[in-house]
């Protein structure tokens, strides 16, 4: 048999409680999006950019909502890989294991975004070479932090997240207090400068309210990655879904508030060629508070996401190494439990777009396209969950009728299909084709590996009922 499923008993509770998980969730989701996409969205839709962000938060929540139900039913030791392996089956998990390697491109987004901000503040850092140096330095720093183990990573994450929340609230409150533009006047011609729908230029999305909403969506979903810390959580089935739900009102307050301030203090023309909120912050704050905001807001947002992305990706890829999809040596751990070679791989892949100077928008669309493709695999896992874990599902604090649950899963998939379509339209045909081709090739490698290689999958998904876990693992092996 090419694939053997070994049922592993549930491990002891970890060290991460609600505060740590909340910090990881917020630090993961509040990153390049809120910092670097607001100004491009303002240029796409005008004053309505704040409303587009609100719509994106709701859309993003609906798209990841099945994860709330799954995480309240089972504890996952390796995030999406564990979910796919335990619910969708080992073969689909193998496809994901190889395809997910492309997701490491997202690391470059945070390094490039931080470099862009520093370039707006310090003219000497605005050139290509300085940005490469800054991006490389940031990647290197958090590469080292993650080599020191998950406890050090989580401690750094908590500090950065609290500074981040304080800075964004400060920007929103002061900015809204100093607004001079009629951003709530729906009849103002600047409210929807390109209409409610989507506008195109040279066959690609260039504006419109829906276009701006779809640009924002990528930055509203990252908190679902908190499921990867199930193995390190004190009470994963209780704490993780609560944290996922708490992330939504947090995003509404911070994202919509920052967008209101950003669009209310400067016109589209005043932003000029800038793609960041630096000039809006200069207008809002005196010099001392401006620099405090830049460090506590944009920089902490980008660095906290960079930090947690290293951790999440290492856990996800490491689990597939342990099972034999990828070389076991690739998933080797150091004395602190960190995946040395995986972290090194992520560091190298994250550097590539920075070195070649890809724009932040292009990187965002590439990562969004890849994530949308994964939604098809996740959908298979979602719809199998109630039948594989019927007892745990009924006992879940978020249990709903099966019919309603399946409807939510279908709506979630539809949302990802829309973002996949948007991502393809937002980049050149050649780049879109190259991304899709890379995913297809890696998926084929996963299928071939599953058929020819000796894979021993060790279950890393637990319901709290050992008998039900064993039964589900047996069904998965068939």
Short mmCIF file of N, CA, C and O in Angstrom, two decimals, residues 74-121:
data_model
loop_
_atom_site.label_atom_id
_atom_site.label_comp_id
_atom_site.label_asym_id
_atom_site.label_seq_id
_atom_site.Cartn_x
_atom_site.Cartn_y
_atom_site.Cartn_z
N UNK A 74 -12.88 19.49 16.08
CA UNK A 74 -11.64 18.71 16.17
C UNK A 74 -10.45 19.63 16.43
O UNK A 74 -10.47 20.80 16.08
N UNK A 75 -9.44 19.05 17.04
CA UNK A 75 -8.18 19.74 17.30
C UNK A 75 -7.20 19.34 16.20
O UNK A 75 -7.00 18.16 15.93
N UNK A 76 -6.59 20.33 15.56
CA UNK A 76 -5.70 20.06 14.43
C UNK A 76 -4.26 20.42 14.79
O UNK A 76 -3.98 21.55 15.19
N UNK A 77 -3.37 19.47 14.65
CA UNK A 77 -1.98 19.71 15.01
C UNK A 77 -1.17 20.39 13.94
O UNK A 77 -0.13 20.99 14.22
N UNK A 78 -1.64 20.34 12.69
CA UNK A 78 -0.87 20.92 11.59
C UNK A 78 -1.70 21.79 10.67
O UNK A 78 -1.45 21.85 9.46
N UNK A 79 -2.70 22.47 11.21
CA UNK A 79 -3.49 23.40 10.42
C UNK A 79 -4.23 22.73 9.27
O UNK A 79 -4.80 21.64 9.42
N UNK A 80 -4.22 23.38 8.11
CA UNK A 80 -4.97 22.89 6.96
C UNK A 80 -4.50 21.51 6.50
O UNK A 80 -5.31 20.69 6.04
N UNK A 81 -3.21 21.24 6.61
CA UNK A 81 -2.73 19.92 6.20
C UNK A 81 -3.38 18.84 7.06
O UNK A 81 -3.84 17.81 6.55
N UNK A 82 -3.43 19.05 8.37
CA UNK A 82 -4.06 18.08 9.26
C UNK A 82 -5.54 17.91 8.93
O UNK A 82 -6.07 16.79 8.93
N UNK A 83 -6.21 19.03 8.66
CA UNK A 83 -7.62 18.98 8.34
C UNK A 83 -7.85 18.16 7.07
O UNK A 83 -8.73 17.29 7.02
N UNK A 84 -7.07 18.43 6.04
CA UNK A 84 -7.24 17.72 4.78
C UNK A 84 -6.92 16.24 4.93
O UNK A 84 -7.62 15.38 4.39
N UNK A 85 -5.86 15.94 5.66
CA UNK A 85 -5.46 14.55 5.84
C UNK A 85 -6.52 13.77 6.62
O UNK A 85 -6.84 12.64 6.28
N UNK A 86 -7.07 14.40 7.67
CA UNK A 86 -8.03 13.71 8.51
C UNK A 86 -9.44 13.70 7.98
O UNK A 86 -10.21 12.79 8.30
N UNK A 87 -9.81 14.68 7.17
CA UNK A 87 -11.18 14.79 6.69
C UNK A 87 -11.33 14.48 5.20
O UNK A 87 -12.25 13.76 4.81
N UNK A 88 -10.45 15.04 4.38
CA UNK A 88 -10.57 14.83 2.94
C UNK A 88 -9.86 13.56 2.47
O UNK A 88 -10.17 13.02 1.42
N UNK A 89 -8.86 13.10 3.24
CA UNK A 89 -8.13 11.90 2.86
C UNK A 89 -6.68 12.20 2.53
O UNK A 89 -6.33 13.31 2.11
N UNK A 90 -5.81 11.21 2.70
CA UNK A 90 -4.37 11.40 2.49
C UNK A 90 -4.00 11.86 1.09
O UNK A 90 -3.05 12.62 0.92
N UNK A 91 -4.69 11.38 0.07
CA UNK A 91 -4.33 11.76 -1.30
C UNK A 91 -4.48 13.26 -1.53
O UNK A 91 -3.62 13.90 -2.14
N UNK A 92 -5.57 13.82 -1.05
CA UNK A 92 -5.79 15.26 -1.19
C UNK A 92 -4.78 16.02 -0.34
O UNK A 92 -4.27 17.08 -0.75
N UNK A 93 -4.46 15.48 0.83
CA UNK A 93 -3.44 16.11 1.67
C UNK A 93 -2.09 16.13 0.96
O UNK A 93 -1.32 17.08 1.11
N UNK A 94 -1.79 15.08 0.19
CA UNK A 94 -0.55 15.04 -0.56
C UNK A 94 -0.48 16.11 -1.64
O UNK A 94 0.56 16.75 -1.85
N UNK A 95 -1.59 16.33 -2.32
CA UNK A 95 -1.66 17.40 -3.33
C UNK A 95 -1.39 18.74 -2.65
O UNK A 95 -0.63 19.58 -3.15
N UNK A 96 -2.01 18.93 -1.49
CA UNK A 96 -1.84 20.18 -0.74
C UNK A 96 -0.40 20.34 -0.26
O UNK A 96 0.15 21.45 -0.31
N UNK A 97 0.21 19.25 0.18
CA UNK A 97 1.57 19.31 0.73
C UNK A 97 2.55 19.91 -0.25
O UNK A 97 3.39 20.75 0.10
N UNK A 98 2.46 19.50 -1.51
CA UNK A 98 3.38 20.02 -2.52
C UNK A 98 2.94 21.40 -3.01
O UNK A 98 3.77 22.30 -3.18
N UNK A 99 1.65 21.59 -3.22
CA UNK A 99 1.16 22.87 -3.74
C UNK A 99 1.40 24.00 -2.75
O UNK A 99 1.62 25.15 -3.14
N UNK A 100 1.36 23.67 -1.46
CA UNK A 100 1.48 24.71 -0.44
C UNK A 100 2.87 25.35 -0.42
O UNK A 100 3.03 26.47 0.07
N UNK A 101 3.84 24.69 -0.99
CA UNK A 101 5.18 25.27 -1.02
C UNK A 101 5.19 26.64 -1.70
O UNK A 101 6.00 27.50 -1.37
N UNK A 102 4.27 26.84 -2.65
CA UNK A 102 4.21 28.12 -3.36
C UNK A 102 3.73 29.25 -2.45
O UNK A 102 4.00 30.42 -2.72
N UNK A 103 3.01 28.91 -1.37
CA UNK A 103 2.45 29.93 -0.49
C UNK A 103 3.52 30.69 0.27
O UNK A 103 3.26 31.76 0.82
N UNK A 104 4.73 30.16 0.27
CA UNK A 104 5.82 30.84 0.97
C UNK A 104 6.17 32.17 0.30
O UNK A 104 6.91 32.98 0.87
N UNK A 105 5.64 32.40 -0.90
CA UNK A 105 5.84 33.69 -1.55
C UNK A 105 5.27 34.84 -0.72
O UNK A 105 5.72 35.98 -0.83
N UNK A 106 4.28 34.52 0.13
CA UNK A 106 3.64 35.57 0.92
C UNK A 106 4.62 36.28 1.84
O UNK A 106 4.41 37.45 2.20
N UNK A 107 5.69 35.61 2.22
CA UNK A 107 6.68 36.25 3.10
C UNK A 107 7.28 37.49 2.46
O UNK A 107 7.60 38.47 3.13
N UNK A 108 7.44 37.45 1.14
CA UNK A 108 8.03 38.59 0.44
C UNK A 108 7.13 39.81 0.51
O UNK A 108 7.59 40.95 0.46
N UNK A 109 5.81 39.58 0.63
CA UNK A 109 4.85 40.68 0.68
C UNK A 109 5.12 41.58 1.87
O UNK A 109 5.07 42.81 1.77
N UNK A 110 5.44 40.98 3.00
CA UNK A 110 5.61 41.76 4.22
C UNK A 110 6.96 42.48 4.23
O UNK A 110 7.05 43.63 4.68
N UNK A 111 8.00 41.81 3.74
CA UNK A 111 9.29 42.47 3.65
C UNK A 111 9.26 43.63 2.67
O UNK A 111 9.78 44.72 2.94
N UNK A 112 8.62 43.43 1.51
CA UNK A 112 8.53 44.48 0.49
C UNK A 112 7.69 45.64 0.99
O UNK A 112 8.00 46.81 0.72
N UNK A 113 6.62 45.35 1.72
CA UNK A 113 5.74 46.41 2.22
C UNK A 113 6.46 47.26 3.26
O UNK A 113 6.34 48.50 3.27
N UNK A 114 7.19 46.62 4.17
CA UNK A 114 7.93 47.37 5.18
C UNK A 114 8.98 48.26 4.51
O UNK A 114 9.19 49.42 4.91
N UNK A 115 9.65 47.73 3.49
CA UNK A 115 10.63 48.51 2.76
C UNK A 115 9.99 49.71 2.07
O UNK A 115 10.57 50.80 2.02
N UNK A 116 8.77 49.52 1.55
CA UNK A 116 8.06 50.63 0.89
C UNK A 116 7.75 51.74 1.89
O UNK A 116 7.89 52.93 1.58
N UNK A 117 7.34 51.37 3.09
CA UNK A 117 7.05 52.37 4.11
C UNK A 117 8.30 53.13 4.52
O UNK A 117 8.30 54.36 4.61
N UNK A 118 9.36 52.42 4.76
CA UNK A 118 10.60 53.08 5.15
C UNK A 118 11.12 53.97 4.02
O UNK A 118 11.73 55.02 4.27
N UNK A 119 10.86 53.56 2.77
CA UNK A 119 11.27 54.36 1.63
C UNK A 119 10.53 55.68 1.55
O UNK A 119 11.09 56.71 1.14
N UNK A 120 9.24 55.67 1.95
CA UNK A 120 8.46 56.91 1.96
C UNK A 120 8.92 57.85 3.08
O UNK A 120 8.81 59.07 2.97
N UNK A 121 9.44 57.28 4.16
CA UNK A 121 9.87 58.09 5.30
C UNK A 121 11.30 58.58 5.12
O UNK A 121 11.62 59.74 5.39
#
